[in-house]
Structures are given as C-alpha cells and as structure tokens.
Amino acid sequence: MITINIKPTSPDGKAAVGEYVIYIGDDGQIVQQPVSSTSDTTLYPFMKEQITMLSHQGHQRTAETYQATLRSICRFMQGTDVPLSLIDCSFMQRYEDHLKARRLKRNTISFYMRVLRAVYNKAVSSGLTEDRKPFRTVYTGIGKTSKRAISLVDLRVIHTCVCPTFALRLPRDLFLFSFYTRGMSFIDMAYLKKTDVKNGMLTYKRRKTGQHLQIRWEPCMQRIVDRYEQFTDGYLLPIIRKRKGRERTQYKNKQCAINKQLKRLSRILHLDSPLSMYVARHSWATIAKEMNIPLSIISDGMGHHSLQTTQIYLATIDAEAIDAANKKIISQL
C-alpha cells in the first residue's frame, strides 16, 4: 500500500484547510480521505508513549501487546504514520481486510482490533481526537479456539516416557510440572523462587492477574525440582538462569525453545496433537471436567468467556477442595 499526503491550496496560492491522505491499496483501488484540521496528532508517537508508560509501570506483557499491534499497523501503512483523525470505520475495515489477506486467524485479528481500540479510547479520553466509533463494523470478540487438551492416555505416555537427552527431558518435565500445578502458566513457573515453597505449600502471585495462589506441594513436583537443582540460582526451575536484569528476555527465549522441543517430543511419541506449555494448562482443566470435579473449582478450564468470570470463580473456591482435586488428577498418571 502506498500513502500520499496532499495539502490542497486555495486559488490565491495559500494553504487551504484540510489535508488528504490517498491510499493505493493492495487491491489497486485508490482511496482518498480528508484529515481533520482539529488535530494533527498521529497514532505512532501516541502508541509509543503508551508503551513507554506501561513499561515503566511494570506492565511488560501489555506493553508487548501494544508493540506488536504497532508493528502490525506499520506493516499495513508501510511505515507511514496515521493521523488519529483518519481512524474511522473505513480505515478499520481496510485494516481488517489487510489482516484477513495475511491469513491471520479470527481471534488474532480481533486481538489487534481490541488493542488498537484501547489505544484509540485513551486518545479520545485525552481529548486528542473526537470519537468516531471506528470499531463498530469490525470484529472485536473472542471466539472459541480449537481443542488443545490431550487425553489422559497421552499424558500417561508423556509421564512414563524415557527422554535420552536433556534437550527433551527438560521440556517434558516442565510440561508435567505445569500439569501438576493445576496448569500453571509458563511465565509464573519461570519466576518461582525456592523460597516460594514453605511448609508443604507452593505460594505464588499470578503475573497476569495479580492473584495470590497456593498449591499443596506434592512429591512429583519435588522430584522435578531435585533433578535441576544444580542449574538454578535462587529460582525453583531452570528457566531463568541469571539475575542480571534480563529475566524477561531469558523467560521468552526459553519459552520458544521449550515449545519447539515439545512439538518435537509429540512427534517422537506419535501423539495426535502437538504439545506446548499451554496444552498442559488446557489438559488439566479438561481432565478435571471429565472427572466430574465441580465447575466452581476448575472454572470450566479454558472454556470460560472472560478473565473476570475466572477471577470470580477462584475467589470463592476452598483451597483444600482445590488441592484435593489436584491430588485426584495427579493420581491418575
């Protein structure tokens, strides 16, 4: 797509009010839109300002989602900045069509739309642009994803398999550790400290929601930790190795490497579905549901429609009931 800015002039040669942005889209069609004279604020610097602010506030994950969306918009606009006054239904529809042309999944497209909507709403609240309600014609929902859980039979295969190399053994063990700990997310596993295990309980704070959770420490968890004692420095698991201010980079690099090896392991074991760390989380919830553990305890696994619903469920759960359910699930392996 090529973008051309044209500033019209009046008959006397002076600049007239208004500026046009002309798009030559992927389909070859020419689109011309006027830019409002009420504000010359553009999207890129505003988004960068939000990203910097989020990073300083410690919201690294949110900052990364903003950065990913900014890269996507830059790709769509081929690097040309976007005046906030240009963001309307027509613009968003073309952006959505661009994402569809790249064969992105519906939920991925919705992800970019929702992030951009959040940024746009902040700009409106700051008085930088009027609200043109540009997102009313594009999809911003969250559809159900394809099933990612594996069966109890496949979990037993993973549990009992012999991994001849460290490259496969560590991913397998981290996968099982996530399953043992009620589907703990990889980022929460990465930041676990040895001091988080006390008096037979593992206590940690979810980095995504800020919730404080407790899990009864089981022998199978300790066996995994013992295997990697020499590779850890204060952390419980060998994901983050060095404390030099690059913990998040280490976690993200390790996550990519682990998921890559898990997919390799699933091929070696001839499993029907590829493995990832998220599969462990999904599988715990699904198997719990199949074992008739109350939905109030498992929050219907990954079938919930919003994080808020999950938080409501978790706030009312008895800790002993969760531990009893977890012990029951682990005992099936």
PDB file of C-alpha atoms in Angstrom, residues 48-263:
ATOM      1  CA  LYS A  48       4.992   4.707  21.693  1.00  0.00           C
ATOM      2  CA  GLU A  49       4.223   6.996  24.615  1.00  0.00           C
ATOM      3  CA  GLN A  50       1.718   4.458  25.959  1.00  0.00           C
ATOM      4  CA  ILE A  51       4.222   1.614  25.529  1.00  0.00           C
ATOM      5  CA  THR A  52       6.892   3.526  27.443  1.00  0.00           C
ATOM      6  CA  MET A  53       4.452   4.348  30.234  1.00  0.00           C
ATOM      7  CA  LEU A  54       3.289   0.734  30.532  1.00  0.00           C
ATOM      8  CA  SER A  55       6.882  -0.483  30.680  1.00  0.00           C
ATOM      9  CA  HIS A  56       7.742   1.980  33.460  1.00  0.00           C
ATOM     10  CA  GLN A  57       4.670   0.830  35.384  1.00  0.00           C
ATOM     11  CA  GLY A  58       5.836  -2.788  35.170  1.00  0.00           C
ATOM     12  CA  HIS A  59       3.120  -3.910  32.722  1.00  0.00           C
ATOM     13  CA  GLN A  60       5.566  -5.571  30.365  1.00  0.00           C
ATOM     14  CA  ARG A  61       3.108  -8.022  28.842  1.00  0.00           C
ATOM     15  CA  THR A  62       0.631  -5.268  27.965  1.00  0.00           C
ATOM     16  CA  ALA A  63       3.453  -3.121  26.588  1.00  0.00           C
ATOM     17  CA  GLU A  64       4.465  -6.027  24.343  1.00  0.00           C
ATOM     18  CA  THR A  65       0.919  -6.417  23.004  1.00  0.00           C
ATOM     19  CA  TYR A  66       0.862  -2.699  22.190  1.00  0.00           C
ATOM     20  CA  GLN A  67       4.245  -3.019  20.463  1.00  0.00           C
ATOM     21  CA  ALA A  68       3.040  -5.996  18.407  1.00  0.00           C
ATOM     22  CA  THR A  69      -0.046  -4.052  17.324  1.00  0.00           C
ATOM     23  CA  LEU A  70       2.061  -1.032  16.404  1.00  0.00           C
ATOM     24  CA  ARG A  71       4.257  -3.247  14.203  1.00  0.00           C
ATOM     25  CA  SER A  72       1.135  -4.629  12.529  1.00  0.00           C
ATOM     26  CA  ILE A  73      -0.250  -1.164  11.806  1.00  0.00           C
ATOM     27  CA  CYS A  74       3.167  -0.058  10.471  1.00  0.00           C
ATOM     28  CA  ARG A  75       3.160  -3.048   8.128  1.00  0.00           C
ATOM     29  CA  PHE A  76      -0.345  -2.163   6.930  1.00  0.00           C
ATOM     30  CA  MET A  77       0.590   1.501   6.375  1.00  0.00           C
ATOM     31  CA  GLN A  78       4.065   0.605   5.043  1.00  0.00           C
ATOM     32  CA  GLY A  79       5.658   2.805   7.692  1.00  0.00           C
ATOM     33  CA  THR A  80       3.550   5.909   7.086  1.00  0.00           C
ATOM     34  CA  ASP A  81       2.126   7.394  10.279  1.00  0.00           C
ATOM     35  CA  VAL A  82      -1.629   7.591  10.802  1.00  0.00           C
ATOM     36  CA  PRO A  83      -3.396  10.775  11.925  1.00  0.00           C
ATOM     37  CA  LEU A  84      -5.868   9.977  14.686  1.00  0.00           C
ATOM     38  CA  SER A  85      -8.458  11.927  12.731  1.00  0.00           C
ATOM     39  CA  LEU A  86      -8.152   9.356   9.944  1.00  0.00           C
ATOM     40  CA  ILE A  87      -9.106   6.387  12.084  1.00  0.00           C
ATOM     41  CA  ASP A  88     -12.737   5.764  11.192  1.00  0.00           C
ATOM     42  CA  CYS A  89     -14.885   2.798  10.137  1.00  0.00           C
ATOM     43  CA  SER A  90     -13.477   2.870   6.613  1.00  0.00           C
ATOM     44  CA  PHE A  91      -9.884   2.786   7.855  1.00  0.00           C
ATOM     45  CA  MET A  92     -10.557  -0.043  10.284  1.00  0.00           C
ATOM     46  CA  GLN A  93     -12.360  -2.064   7.637  1.00  0.00           C
ATOM     47  CA  ARG A  94      -9.364  -1.794   5.328  1.00  0.00           C
ATOM     48  CA  TYR A  95      -7.033  -2.773   8.149  1.00  0.00           C
ATOM     49  CA  GLU A  96      -9.199  -5.802   8.935  1.00  0.00           C
ATOM     50  CA  ASP A  97      -9.206  -6.775   5.247  1.00  0.00           C
ATOM     51  CA  HIS A  98      -5.416  -6.460   5.241  1.00  0.00           C
ATOM     52  CA  LEU A  99      -5.132  -8.849   8.220  1.00  0.00           C
ATOM     53  CA  LYS A 100      -7.525 -11.312   6.570  1.00  0.00           C
ATOM     54  CA  ALA A 101      -5.436 -11.193   3.395  1.00  0.00           C
ATOM     55  CA  ARG A 102      -2.449 -12.244   5.505  1.00  0.00           C
ATOM     56  CA  ARG A 103      -4.487 -15.310   6.548  1.00  0.00           C
ATOM     57  CA  LEU A 104      -4.482 -14.456  10.242  1.00  0.00           C
ATOM     58  CA  LYS A 105      -6.954 -16.285  12.421  1.00  0.00           C
ATOM     59  CA  ARG A 106     -10.105 -14.514  13.533  1.00  0.00           C
ATOM     60  CA  ASN A 107      -9.036 -14.278  17.170  1.00  0.00           C
ATOM     61  CA  THR A 108      -5.642 -12.879  16.152  1.00  0.00           C
ATOM     62  CA  ILE A 109      -7.341 -10.191  14.070  1.00  0.00           C
ATOM     63  CA  SER A 110      -9.634  -9.427  16.998  1.00  0.00           C
ATOM     64  CA  PHE A 111      -6.590  -9.159  19.269  1.00  0.00           C
ATOM     65  CA  TYR A 112      -5.123  -6.356  17.133  1.00  0.00           C
ATOM     66  CA  MET A 113      -8.504  -4.646  16.930  1.00  0.00           C
ATOM     67  CA  ARG A 114      -9.019  -4.726  20.697  1.00  0.00           C
ATOM     68  CA  VAL A 115      -5.556  -3.367  21.441  1.00  0.00           C
ATOM     69  CA  LEU A 116      -5.973  -0.593  18.898  1.00  0.00           C
ATOM     70  CA  ARG A 117      -9.411   0.186  20.344  1.00  0.00           C
ATOM     71  CA  ALA A 118      -7.891   0.546  23.811  1.00  0.00           C
ATOM     72  CA  VAL A 119      -5.280   2.961  22.453  1.00  0.00           C
ATOM     73  CA  TYR A 120      -7.891   4.902  20.494  1.00  0.00           C
ATOM     74  CA  ASN A 121     -10.143   5.222  23.550  1.00  0.00           C
ATOM     75  CA  LYS A 122      -7.208   6.618  25.542  1.00  0.00           C
ATOM     76  CA  ALA A 123      -6.631   9.199  22.822  1.00  0.00           C
ATOM     77  CA  VAL A 124     -10.311  10.154  22.911  1.00  0.00           C
ATOM     78  CA  SER A 125     -10.213  10.433  26.717  1.00  0.00           C
ATOM     79  CA  SER A 126      -7.158  12.680  26.403  1.00  0.00           C
ATOM     80  CA  GLY A 127      -9.027  14.984  24.035  1.00  0.00           C
ATOM     81  CA  LEU A 128      -6.675  14.242  21.142  1.00  0.00           C
ATOM     82  CA  THR A 129      -9.453  13.234  18.748  1.00  0.00           C
ATOM     83  CA  GLU A 130     -13.206  13.018  18.616  1.00  0.00           C
ATOM     84  CA  ASP A 131     -14.777   9.593  18.988  1.00  0.00           C
ATOM     85  CA  ARG A 132     -15.782   8.397  15.534  1.00  0.00           C
ATOM     86  CA  LYS A 133     -16.631   4.931  16.881  1.00  0.00           C
ATOM     87  CA  PRO A 134     -14.456   3.294  14.224  1.00  0.00           C
ATOM     88  CA  PHE A 135     -14.630  -0.238  15.648  1.00  0.00           C
ATOM     89  CA  ARG A 136     -18.366  -0.817  15.303  1.00  0.00           C
ATOM     90  CA  THR A 137     -18.004  -2.565  11.931  1.00  0.00           C
ATOM     91  CA  VAL A 138     -15.036  -4.838  12.708  1.00  0.00           C
ATOM     92  CA  TYR A 139     -14.868  -7.993  14.816  1.00  0.00           C
ATOM     93  CA  THR A 140     -13.602  -7.481  18.372  1.00  0.00           C
ATOM     94  CA  GLY A 141     -14.976 -10.587  20.035  1.00  0.00           C
ATOM     95  CA  ILE A 142     -13.225 -13.710  21.299  1.00  0.00           C
ATOM     96  CA  GLY A 143     -14.269 -16.927  19.622  1.00  0.00           C
ATOM     97  CA  LYS A 144     -13.733 -20.385  20.986  1.00  0.00           C
ATOM     98  CA  THR A 145     -10.391 -21.829  19.973  1.00  0.00           C
ATOM     99  CA  SER A 146      -9.843 -25.356  18.716  1.00  0.00           C
ATOM    100  CA  LYS A 147      -9.409 -28.019  21.348  1.00  0.00           C
ATOM    101  CA  ARG A 148      -5.845 -28.093  22.677  1.00  0.00           C
ATOM    102  CA  ALA A 149      -6.140 -30.577  25.502  1.00  0.00           C
ATOM    103  CA  ILE A 150      -4.690 -34.058  25.206  1.00  0.00           C
ATOM    104  CA  SER A 151      -6.141 -37.218  26.671  1.00  0.00           C
ATOM    105  CA  LEU A 152      -5.225 -38.857  29.957  1.00  0.00           C
ATOM    106  CA  VAL A 153      -3.774 -41.732  27.912  1.00  0.00           C
ATOM    107  CA  ASP A 154      -1.391 -39.361  26.124  1.00  0.00           C
ATOM    108  CA  LEU A 155      -0.452 -37.751  29.437  1.00  0.00           C
ATOM    109  CA  ARG A 156       0.491 -41.152  30.805  1.00  0.00           C
ATOM    110  CA  VAL A 157       2.687 -41.717  27.752  1.00  0.00           C
ATOM    111  CA  ILE A 158       4.459 -38.411  28.419  1.00  0.00           C
ATOM    112  CA  HIS A 159       4.711 -39.205  32.136  1.00  0.00           C
ATOM    113  CA  THR A 160       6.332 -42.615  31.601  1.00  0.00           C
ATOM    114  CA  CYS A 161       8.462 -41.961  28.517  1.00  0.00           C
ATOM    115  CA  VAL A 162      12.252 -42.029  28.803  1.00  0.00           C
ATOM    116  CA  CYS A 163      13.912 -38.942  27.352  1.00  0.00           C
ATOM    117  CA  PRO A 164      17.511 -39.764  26.386  1.00  0.00           C
ATOM    118  CA  THR A 165      18.683 -36.147  26.122  1.00  0.00           C
ATOM    119  CA  PHE A 166      18.499 -33.048  28.300  1.00  0.00           C
ATOM    120  CA  ALA A 167      17.013 -31.137  25.338  1.00  0.00           C
ATOM    121  CA  LEU A 168      13.899 -33.332  25.531  1.00  0.00           C
ATOM    122  CA  ARG A 169      13.903 -34.181  29.238  1.00  0.00           C
ATOM    123  CA  LEU A 170      13.639 -30.585  30.457  1.00  0.00           C
ATOM    124  CA  PRO A 171      10.645 -29.676  28.229  1.00  0.00           C
ATOM    125  CA  ARG A 172       8.890 -32.892  29.274  1.00  0.00           C
ATOM    126  CA  ASP A 173       9.474 -32.143  32.955  1.00  0.00           C
ATOM    127  CA  LEU A 174       8.344 -28.523  32.686  1.00  0.00           C
ATOM    128  CA  PHE A 175       5.221 -29.677  30.855  1.00  0.00           C
ATOM    129  CA  LEU A 176       4.455 -32.140  33.651  1.00  0.00           C
ATOM    130  CA  PHE A 177       5.254 -29.556  36.337  1.00  0.00           C
ATOM    131  CA  SER A 178       2.676 -27.234  34.787  1.00  0.00           C
ATOM    132  CA  PHE A 179       0.126 -30.038  34.790  1.00  0.00           C
ATOM    133  CA  TYR A 180       0.956 -30.995  38.387  1.00  0.00           C
ATOM    134  CA  THR A 181       0.450 -27.386  39.486  1.00  0.00           C
ATOM    135  CA  ARG A 182      -3.069 -27.059  38.061  1.00  0.00           C
ATOM    136  CA  GLY A 183      -1.918 -25.798  34.691  1.00  0.00           C
ATOM    137  CA  MET A 184       0.410 -23.086  35.939  1.00  0.00           C
ATOM    138  CA  SER A 185       1.376 -20.697  33.142  1.00  0.00           C
ATOM    139  CA  PHE A 186       4.961 -20.735  31.904  1.00  0.00           C
ATOM    140  CA  ILE A 187       5.697 -17.181  32.984  1.00  0.00           C
ATOM    141  CA  ASP A 188       4.583 -17.948  36.546  1.00  0.00           C
ATOM    142  CA  MET A 189       6.755 -21.075  36.552  1.00  0.00           C
ATOM    143  CA  ALA A 190       9.731 -19.049  35.310  1.00  0.00           C
ATOM    144  CA  TYR A 191       9.641 -16.610  38.222  1.00  0.00           C
ATOM    145  CA  LEU A 192       9.073 -19.159  41.002  1.00  0.00           C
ATOM    146  CA  LYS A 193      11.680 -18.861  43.754  1.00  0.00           C
ATOM    147  CA  LYS A 194      12.894 -21.615  46.047  1.00  0.00           C
ATOM    148  CA  THR A 195      11.544 -19.556  48.948  1.00  0.00           C
ATOM    149  CA  ASP A 196       8.033 -19.890  47.485  1.00  0.00           C
ATOM    150  CA  VAL A 197       7.865 -23.443  48.838  1.00  0.00           C
ATOM    151  CA  LYS A 198       7.244 -23.444  52.586  1.00  0.00           C
ATOM    152  CA  ASN A 199       5.514 -25.791  54.986  1.00  0.00           C
ATOM    153  CA  GLY A 200       4.358 -28.112  52.245  1.00  0.00           C
ATOM    154  CA  MET A 201       2.773 -25.324  50.180  1.00  0.00           C
ATOM    155  CA  LEU A 202       3.787 -23.524  46.994  1.00  0.00           C
ATOM    156  CA  THR A 203       2.646 -19.903  47.145  1.00  0.00           C
ATOM    157  CA  TYR A 204       2.929 -17.509  44.220  1.00  0.00           C
ATOM    158  CA  LYS A 205       1.351 -14.446  42.641  1.00  0.00           C
ATOM    159  CA  ARG A 206      -0.019 -14.728  39.122  1.00  0.00           C
ATOM    160  CA  ARG A 207       1.775 -12.195  36.986  1.00  0.00           C
ATOM    161  CA  LYS A 208      -1.200 -11.832  34.660  1.00  0.00           C
ATOM    162  CA  THR A 209      -3.933 -11.158  37.216  1.00  0.00           C
ATOM    163  CA  GLY A 210      -2.130 -10.411  40.475  1.00  0.00           C
ATOM    164  CA  GLN A 211      -3.949 -13.249  42.251  1.00  0.00           C
ATOM    165  CA  HIS A 212      -2.187 -14.988  45.125  1.00  0.00           C
ATOM    166  CA  LEU A 213      -2.476 -18.771  44.796  1.00  0.00           C
ATOM    167  CA  GLN A 214      -1.439 -21.679  46.983  1.00  0.00           C
ATOM    168  CA  ILE A 215      -0.839 -25.248  45.847  1.00  0.00           C
ATOM    169  CA  ARG A 216      -0.115 -28.211  48.054  1.00  0.00           C
ATOM    170  CA  TRP A 217       3.432 -29.367  47.334  1.00  0.00           C
ATOM    171  CA  GLU A 218       3.368 -32.934  46.028  1.00  0.00           C
ATOM    172  CA  PRO A 219       6.279 -35.432  45.786  1.00  0.00           C
ATOM    173  CA  CYS A 220       6.110 -35.446  41.971  1.00  0.00           C
ATOM    174  CA  MET A 221       6.801 -31.700  41.971  1.00  0.00           C
ATOM    175  CA  GLN A 222       9.775 -32.103  44.279  1.00  0.00           C
ATOM    176  CA  ARG A 223      11.275 -34.830  42.086  1.00  0.00           C
ATOM    177  CA  ILE A 224      11.344 -32.471  39.113  1.00  0.00           C
ATOM    178  CA  VAL A 225      12.884 -29.661  41.160  1.00  0.00           C
ATOM    179  CA  ASP A 226      15.546 -32.026  42.524  1.00  0.00           C
ATOM    180  CA  ARG A 227      16.634 -33.008  39.002  1.00  0.00           C
ATOM    181  CA  TYR A 228      17.653 -29.463  38.163  1.00  0.00           C
ATOM    182  CA  GLU A 229      18.996 -28.232  41.499  1.00  0.00           C
ATOM    183  CA  GLN A 230      22.444 -27.593  40.037  1.00  0.00           C
ATOM    184  CA  PHE A 231      21.070 -25.419  37.221  1.00  0.00           C
ATOM    185  CA  THR A 232      19.128 -22.938  39.339  1.00  0.00           C
ATOM    186  CA  ASP A 233      20.238 -19.854  41.233  1.00  0.00           C
ATOM    187  CA  GLY A 234      17.515 -18.932  43.652  1.00  0.00           C
ATOM    188  CA  TYR A 235      14.809 -19.817  41.153  1.00  0.00           C
ATOM    189  CA  LEU A 236      12.864 -23.039  41.549  1.00  0.00           C
ATOM    190  CA  LEU A 237      13.152 -24.175  37.930  1.00  0.00           C
ATOM    191  CA  PRO A 238      15.942 -23.827  35.313  1.00  0.00           C
ATOM    192  CA  ILE A 239      14.140 -21.270  33.132  1.00  0.00           C
ATOM    193  CA  ILE A 240      15.757 -18.045  34.296  1.00  0.00           C
ATOM    194  CA  ARG A 241      19.422 -18.778  34.974  1.00  0.00           C
ATOM    195  CA  LYS A 242      20.942 -15.384  35.740  1.00  0.00           C
ATOM    196  CA  ARG A 243      19.680 -12.368  37.646  1.00  0.00           C
ATOM    197  CA  LYS A 244      21.137  -9.521  35.612  1.00  0.00           C
ATOM    198  CA  GLY A 245      18.063  -7.524  34.697  1.00  0.00           C
ATOM    199  CA  ARG A 246      17.296  -9.664  31.633  1.00  0.00           C
ATOM    200  CA  GLU A 247      14.950 -12.108  33.300  1.00  0.00           C
ATOM    201  CA  ARG A 248      12.075 -11.465  30.889  1.00  0.00           C
ATOM    202  CA  THR A 249      14.305 -11.977  27.852  1.00  0.00           C
ATOM    203  CA  GLN A 250      15.543 -15.270  29.293  1.00  0.00           C
ATOM    204  CA  TYR A 251      11.977 -16.393  30.005  1.00  0.00           C
ATOM    205  CA  LYS A 252      10.743 -15.553  26.500  1.00  0.00           C
ATOM    206  CA  ASN A 253      13.698 -17.222  24.780  1.00  0.00           C
ATOM    207  CA  LYS A 254      13.309 -20.320  26.932  1.00  0.00           C
ATOM    208  CA  GLN A 255       9.566 -20.450  26.247  1.00  0.00           C
ATOM    209  CA  CYS A 256      10.166 -20.536  22.492  1.00  0.00           C
ATOM    210  CA  ALA A 257      12.836 -23.218  22.846  1.00  0.00           C
ATOM    211  CA  ILE A 258      10.702 -25.346  25.177  1.00  0.00           C
ATOM    212  CA  ASN A 259       7.634 -25.220  22.941  1.00  0.00           C
ATOM    213  CA  LYS A 260       9.757 -26.135  19.929  1.00  0.00           C
ATOM    214  CA  GLN A 261      11.127 -29.202  21.730  1.00  0.00           C
ATOM    215  CA  LEU A 262       7.669 -30.164  22.984  1.00  0.00           C
ATOM    216  CA  LYS A 263       6.405 -30.297  19.407  1.00  0.00           C
TER     217      LYS A 263
END
